[in-house]
PDB file of C-alpha atoms in Angstrom:
ATOM      1  CA  MET V   1     124.970-155.993  58.101  1.00 83.00           C
ATOM      2  CA  ALA V   2     126.682-154.191  55.349  1.00 93.00           C
ATOM      3  CA  ASN V   3     126.701-150.947  53.512  1.00 97.00           C
ATOM      4  CA  VAL V   4     125.256-150.348  49.990  1.00 98.00           C
ATOM      5  CA  PHE V   5     128.250-150.442  48.277  1.00 98.00           C
ATOM      6  CA  GLU V   6     128.991-153.881  49.717  1.00 97.00           C
ATOM      7  CA  VAL V   7     125.591-155.187  49.209  1.00 97.00           C
ATOM      8  CA  LEU V   8     125.867-154.118  45.449  1.00 97.00           C
ATOM      9  CA  ASP V   9     129.548-155.351  45.184  1.00 97.00           C
ATOM     10  CA  ARG V  10     128.608-159.006  46.361  1.00 97.00           C
ATOM     11  CA  ASP V  11     125.772-159.095  44.059  1.00 97.00           C
ATOM     12  CA  HIS V  12     128.015-157.699  41.062  1.00 97.00           C
ATOM     13  CA  GLN V  13     130.784-160.164  42.144  1.00 98.00           C
ATOM     14  CA  GLU V  14     128.060-163.123  42.181  1.00 97.00           C
ATOM     15  CA  VAL V  15     126.744-162.171  38.628  1.00 97.00           C
ATOM     16  CA  ASN V  16     130.118-161.620  37.388  1.00 97.00           C
ATOM     17  CA  ARG V  17     131.143-165.348  38.711  1.00 97.00           C
ATOM     18  CA  MET V  18     128.182-166.729  36.746  1.00 96.00           C
ATOM     19  CA  MET V  19     128.570-164.874  33.686  1.00 96.00           C
ATOM     20  CA  ALA V  20     132.343-166.169  33.616  1.00 96.00           C
ATOM     21  CA  GLU V  21     131.150-169.715  34.260  1.00 94.00           C
ATOM     22  CA  LEU V  22     128.558-169.511  31.529  1.00 93.00           C
ATOM     23  CA  GLU V  23     131.333-168.035  28.750  1.00 92.00           C
ATOM     24  CA  ASP V  24     133.706-171.134  29.874  1.00 91.00           C
ATOM     25  CA  MET V  25     130.819-173.669  29.262  1.00 84.00           C
ATOM     26  CA  PRO V  26     130.561-173.962  25.604  1.00 75.00           C
ATOM     27  CA  PRO V  27     126.869-173.961  24.561  1.00 74.00           C
ATOM     28  CA  ALA V  28     125.297-177.730  24.417  1.00 62.00           C
ATOM     29  CA  ILE V  29     125.540-179.173  21.191  1.00 61.00           C
ATOM     30  CA  GLY V  30     123.216-182.111  19.968  1.00 61.00           C
ATOM     31  CA  ASP V  31     122.328-184.463  22.596  1.00 65.00           C
ATOM     32  CA  ASP V  32     124.427-183.349  25.465  1.00 73.00           C
ATOM     33  CA  ARG V  33     121.616-183.325  27.496  1.00 80.00           C
ATOM     34  CA  GLU V  34     123.837-182.986  30.595  1.00 82.00           C
ATOM     35  CA  ARG V  35     125.752-179.912  29.588  1.00 81.00           C
ATOM     36  CA  MET V  36     122.221-178.285  28.275  1.00 83.00           C
ATOM     37  CA  ARG V  37     120.687-179.009  31.845  1.00 86.00           C
ATOM     38  CA  GLU V  38     123.617-177.474  33.462  1.00 89.00           C
ATOM     39  CA  ARG V  39     123.821-174.325  31.046  1.00 88.00           C
ATOM     40  CA  LYS V  40     119.860-174.056  31.527  1.00 89.00           C
ATOM     41  CA  GLU V  41     120.129-174.162  35.341  1.00 91.00           C
ATOM     42  CA  LEU V  42     122.981-171.585  35.712  1.00 94.00           C
ATOM     43  CA  VAL V  43     121.147-169.243  33.509  1.00 94.00           C
ATOM     44  CA  ARG V  44     118.042-169.751  35.541  1.00 92.00           C
ATOM     45  CA  ARG V  45     120.136-168.962  38.718  1.00 94.00           C
ATOM     46  CA  LEU V  46     121.495-165.801  36.853  1.00 95.00           C
ATOM     47  CA  ILE V  47     118.248-164.683  36.019  1.00 94.00           C
ATOM     48  CA  ILE V  48     116.710-164.853  39.545  1.00 93.00           C
ATOM     49  CA  GLU V  49     119.970-162.969  41.075  1.00 94.00           C
ATOM     50  CA  GLU V  50     119.711-160.282  38.475  1.00 94.00           C
ATOM     51  CA  SER V  51     116.010-160.006  38.831  1.00 93.00           C
ATOM     52  CA  LYS V  52     116.282-159.382  42.586  1.00 93.00           C
ATOM     53  CA  HIS V  53     119.339-157.104  42.396  1.00 94.00           C
ATOM     54  CA  GLU V  54     117.542-154.996  39.798  1.00 92.00           C
ATOM     55  CA  ALA V  55     114.123-154.892  41.508  1.00 91.00           C
ATOM     56  CA  VAL V  56     116.014-153.652  44.864  1.00 93.00           C
ATOM     57  CA  GLU V  57     118.060-151.135  42.963  1.00 95.00           C
ATOM     58  CA  GLU V  58     115.254-149.449  41.462  1.00 92.00           C
ATOM     59  CA  GLU V  59     113.461-149.552  45.049  1.00 92.00           C
ATOM     60  CA  TYR V  60     116.011-148.130  46.865  1.00 96.00           C
ATOM     61  CA  PHE V  61     119.705-147.343  45.343  1.00 97.00           C
ATOM     62  CA  TRP V  62     118.442-145.166  42.506  1.00 97.00           C
ATOM     63  CA  PRO V  63     116.034-143.193  44.230  1.00 96.00           C
ATOM     64  CA  ALA V  64     119.170-142.148  46.780  1.00 97.00           C
ATOM     65  CA  VAL V  65     121.178-141.430  43.789  1.00 98.00           C
ATOM     66  CA  ARG V  66     118.470-139.033  42.580  1.00 97.00           C
ATOM     67  CA  ASN V  67     118.152-137.517  45.924  1.00 97.00           C
ATOM     68  CA  LEU V  68     121.778-137.313  47.290  1.00 98.00           C
ATOM     69  CA  VAL V  69     123.897-136.896  43.804  1.00 98.00           C
ATOM     70  CA  PRO V  70     123.745-133.311  42.349  1.00 96.00           C
ATOM     71  CA  HIS V  71     123.363-134.947  38.738  1.00 96.00           C
ATOM     72  CA  GLY V  72     121.903-138.036  40.151  1.00 97.00           C
ATOM     73  CA  ASP V  73     118.548-138.152  37.596  1.00 97.00           C
ATOM     74  CA  GLU V  74     121.025-137.955  34.821  1.00 97.00           C
ATOM     75  CA  LEU V  75     123.343-140.979  36.291  1.00 97.00           C
ATOM     76  CA  ALA V  76     119.823-142.921  37.355  1.00 96.00           C
ATOM     77  CA  GLU V  77     118.118-142.395  33.985  1.00 96.00           C
ATOM     78  CA  HIS V  78     120.966-143.699  32.187  1.00 97.00           C
ATOM     79  CA  ALA V  79     121.164-146.974  34.617  1.00 96.00           C
ATOM     80  CA  ILE V  80     117.622-147.579  34.335  1.00 94.00           C
ATOM     81  CA  LYS V  81     117.668-147.745  30.679  1.00 94.00           C
ATOM     82  CA  GLN V  82     120.366-150.228  30.830  1.00 95.00           C
ATOM     83  CA  GLU V  83     118.432-152.320  33.256  1.00 94.00           C
ATOM     84  CA  GLN V  84     115.100-152.268  31.430  1.00 93.00           C
ATOM     85  CA  ARG V  85     117.171-153.573  28.174  1.00 94.00           C
ATOM     86  CA  ALA V  86     118.564-156.283  30.364  1.00 94.00           C
ATOM     87  CA  LYS V  87     114.995-157.062  31.558  1.00 92.00           C
ATOM     88  CA  TYR V  88     113.690-157.484  27.935  1.00 93.00           C
ATOM     89  CA  THR V  89     116.631-159.867  27.032  1.00 95.00           C
ATOM     90  CA  LEU V  90     116.319-162.154  30.264  1.00 94.00           C
ATOM     91  CA  ASN V  91     112.731-162.125  29.737  1.00 92.00           C
ATOM     92  CA  ASP V  92     113.019-163.330  26.245  1.00 92.00           C
ATOM     93  CA  LEU V  93     115.826-165.745  27.176  1.00 91.00           C
ATOM     94  CA  ILE V  94     113.509-167.866  29.276  1.00 88.00           C
ATOM     95  CA  ASP V  95     111.507-168.830  26.173  1.00 86.00           C
ATOM     96  CA  TYR V  96     114.558-170.490  24.566  1.00 88.00           C
ATOM     97  CA  GLU V  97     116.609-173.581  25.112  1.00 86.00           C
ATOM     98  CA  PRO V  98     120.439-173.772  25.362  1.00 87.00           C
ATOM     99  CA  GLY V  99     122.105-174.479  22.127  1.00 82.00           C
ATOM    100  CA  GLN V 100     119.404-172.892  20.235  1.00 86.00           C
ATOM    101  CA  PRO V 101     121.064-169.978  18.236  1.00 90.00           C
ATOM    102  CA  ARG V 102     118.736-167.179  19.697  1.00 93.00           C
ATOM    103  CA  TYR V 103     119.358-168.444  23.163  1.00 91.00           C
ATOM    104  CA  GLU V 104     123.060-167.941  22.713  1.00 91.00           C
ATOM    105  CA  ASP V 105     122.686-164.678  20.898  1.00 94.00           C
ATOM    106  CA  LEU V 106     120.607-163.305  23.836  1.00 95.00           C
ATOM    107  CA  LEU V 107     122.790-164.682  26.414  1.00 95.00           C
ATOM    108  CA  THR V 108     125.955-163.341  24.927  1.00 95.00           C
ATOM    109  CA  GLY V 109     124.192-159.585  24.358  1.00 96.00           C
ATOM    110  CA  PHE V 110     123.285-160.143  28.191  1.00 96.00           C
ATOM    111  CA  ILE V 111     126.664-160.701  29.457  1.00 97.00           C
ATOM    112  CA  ALA V 112     128.217-157.875  27.146  1.00 97.00           C
ATOM    113  CA  GLU V 113     125.356-155.647  28.606  1.00 96.00           C
ATOM    114  CA  ALA V 114     125.505-156.645  31.903  1.00 97.00           C
ATOM    115  CA  ARG V 115     129.343-155.902  32.120  1.00 97.00           C
ATOM    116  CA  GLU V 116     129.029-152.450  30.670  1.00 97.00           C
ATOM    117  CA  HIS V 117     126.170-151.778  33.430  1.00 97.00           C
ATOM    118  CA  ILE V 118     128.429-153.018  36.226  1.00 97.00           C
ATOM    119  CA  ALA V 119     131.147-151.016  35.193  1.00 98.00           C
ATOM    120  CA  TYR V 120     129.018-148.010  34.735  1.00 98.00           C
ATOM    121  CA  GLU V 121     127.704-148.300  38.110  1.00 97.00           C
ATOM    122  CA  GLU V 122     130.987-149.312  39.611  1.00 98.00           C
ATOM    123  CA  GLU V 123     132.999-146.363  37.967  1.00 98.00           C
ATOM    124  CA  GLN V 124     130.707-143.531  37.508  1.00 97.00           C
ATOM    125  CA  VAL V 125     127.687-143.808  39.867  1.00 98.00           C
ATOM    126  CA  TRP V 126     129.154-145.012  43.254  1.00 98.00           C
ATOM    127  CA  PRO V 127     132.143-142.544  43.267  1.00 98.00           C
ATOM    128  CA  GLU V 128     129.467-139.980  43.081  1.00 97.00           C
ATOM    129  CA  LEU V 129     127.606-141.533  45.491  1.00 98.00           C
ATOM    130  CA  ARG V 130     130.325-142.136  48.439  1.00 98.00           C
ATOM    131  CA  LEU V 131     131.211-138.249  48.062  1.00 97.00           C
ATOM    132  CA  VAL V 132     127.701-137.408  49.674  1.00 98.00           C
ATOM    133  CA  ILE V 133     126.256-140.264  51.567  1.00 98.00           C
ATOM    134  CA  SER V 134     127.002-140.540  55.109  1.00 97.00           C
ATOM    135  CA  PRO V 135     128.314-143.760  56.456  1.00 97.00           C
ATOM    136  CA  GLU V 136     124.939-144.383  58.567  1.00 97.00           C
ATOM    137  CA  ARG V 137     123.009-143.500  55.594  1.00 98.00           C
ATOM    138  CA  ALA V 138     125.270-146.086  53.585  1.00 98.00           C
ATOM    139  CA  MET V 139     124.477-148.846  56.405  1.00 98.00           C
ATOM    140  CA  GLU V 140     120.867-147.881  56.361  1.00 97.00           C
ATOM    141  CA  LEU V 141     120.509-148.133  52.746  1.00 97.00           C
ATOM    142  CA  GLY V 142     122.340-151.344  52.202  1.00 97.00           C
ATOM    143  CA  THR V 143     120.512-152.919  55.131  1.00 97.00           C
ATOM    144  CA  LYS V 144     116.916-151.984  53.453  1.00 96.00           C
ATOM    145  CA  MET V 145     118.391-153.594  50.117  1.00 96.00           C
ATOM    146  CA  GLU V 146     119.345-156.960  51.921  1.00 95.00           C
ATOM    147  CA  LYS V 147     116.005-157.238  53.619  1.00 94.00           C
ATOM    148  CA  ALA V 148     113.950-156.373  50.172  1.00 92.00           C
ATOM    149  CA  LYS V 149     116.186-159.135  48.350  1.00 92.00           C
ATOM    150  CA  ARG V 150     114.744-161.819  50.377  1.00 90.00           C
ATOM    151  CA  LEU V 151     111.119-160.844  49.057  1.00 86.00           C
ATOM    152  CA  ALA V 152     112.121-159.476  45.726  1.00 85.00           C
ATOM    153  CA  PRO V 153     111.024-160.866  42.060  1.00 82.00           C
ATOM    154  CA  THR V 154     112.900-163.505  40.807  1.00 80.00           C
ATOM    155  CA  ARG V 155     112.003-162.803  37.157  1.00 72.00           C
ATOM    156  CA  PRO V 156     112.319-160.108  34.936  1.00 71.00           C
ATOM    157  CA  HIS V 157     109.237-157.850  34.738  1.00 65.00           C
ATOM    158  CA  PRO V 158     110.005-155.786  31.785  1.00 61.00           C
ATOM    159  CA  HIS V 159     106.714-154.326  31.416  1.00 60.00           C
ATOM    160  CA  THR V 160     106.347-152.922  35.157  1.00 62.00           C
ATOM    161  CA  PRO V 161     107.495-149.238  35.239  1.00 54.00           C
ATOM    162  CA  PRO V 162     110.609-148.711  37.381  1.00 57.00           C
ATOM    163  CA  ASN V 163     108.715-146.738  40.072  1.00 52.00           C
ATOM    164  CA  PRO V 164     110.084-146.994  43.449  1.00 54.00           C
ATOM    165  CA  GLY V 165     106.867-146.633  45.111  1.00 52.00           C
ATOM    166  CA  LEU V 166     104.979-149.028  43.063  1.00 47.00           C
ATOM    167  CA  LEU V 167     107.947-151.417  43.168  1.00 49.00           C
ATOM    168  CA  LYS V 168     107.721-151.584  47.014  1.00 50.00           C
ATOM    169  CA  ALA V 169     103.973-152.061  47.030  1.00 47.00           C
ATOM    170  CA  SER V 170     104.114-154.716  44.702  1.00 48.00           C
ATOM    171  CA  GLY V 171     107.502-156.197  45.013  1.00 50.00           C
ATOM    172  CA  PRO V 172     106.607-158.871  47.693  1.00 52.00           C
ATOM    173  CA  PHE V 173     103.609-159.778  45.866  1.00 44.00           C
ATOM    174  CA  VAL V 174     105.068-160.582  42.568  1.00 47.00           C
ATOM    175  CA  GLY V 175     108.248-162.143  44.381  1.00 50.00           C
ATOM    176  CA  ALA V 176     105.936-164.600  45.911  1.00 47.00           C
ATOM    177  CA  ALA V 177     104.263-165.240  42.683  1.00 48.00           C
ATOM    178  CA  ASP V 178     107.595-165.617  41.104  1.00 51.00           C
ATOM    179  CA  ARG V 179     108.690-168.152  43.520  1.00 49.00           C
ATOM    180  CA  ILE V 180     105.642-170.099  42.936  1.00 48.00           C
ATOM    181  CA  ARG V 181     106.315-170.148  39.591  1.00 55.00           C
ATOM    182  CA  ASP V 182     109.894-171.278  40.083  1.00 56.00           C
ATOM    183  CA  MET V 183     108.949-174.271  42.066  1.00 53.00           C
ATOM    184  CA  VAL V 184     106.335-175.413  39.601  1.00 52.00           C
ATOM    185  CA  ALA V 185     108.913-175.136  37.107  1.00 60.00           C
ATOM    186  CA  ALA V 186     111.778-176.649  38.881  1.00 57.00           C
ATOM    187  CA  ARG V 187     109.241-179.872  39.611  1.00 46.00           C
ATOM    188  CA  ALA V 188     108.248-179.719  35.995  1.00 46.00           C
ATOM    189  CA  GLY V 189     112.002-180.011  34.774  1.00 53.00           C
ATOM    190  CA  ARG V 190     112.520-183.016  36.994  1.00 47.00           C
ATOM    191  CA  HIS V 191     109.765-185.102  35.277  1.00 43.00           C
TER     192      HIS V 191
END
């Protein structure tokens, strides 16, 4: 079990690691199918992790920020706008292949925006929440988020409103459908 800040920090570290690896891996050019496959797989994993992370934030973290932090609505609204832009970018990225100029532009843009969003959360939101959340509530929130992440959607859903109630109700079903699509896509990729 981990508190909310530990859960989010682990996610941020993993996403930052994948983004750094993508930046260190030059785009595949020409017939370098192996590099293209590796790059596509890493982006696929990034999309999955980012999608799960944002889903549980919208279900649990941002409602807590809104309820506990004096100007929490303002903080949450700014962050959710950033997250929505990221969902559209990741959703568009799925339609392209590594090495294509649009793919590389979308990926570069996503990485820059993701770093900005992570910094916003860690430097602006977390300090404010730490001032008002009890250790017990932080632990409870972290536990709920860890549990929800197991069933969370693995693909971006930019057209789904970031409504916590709707997400809690539909998230497990959407997550199950996403996992089926992921398995089918993985099988198709092997053939």
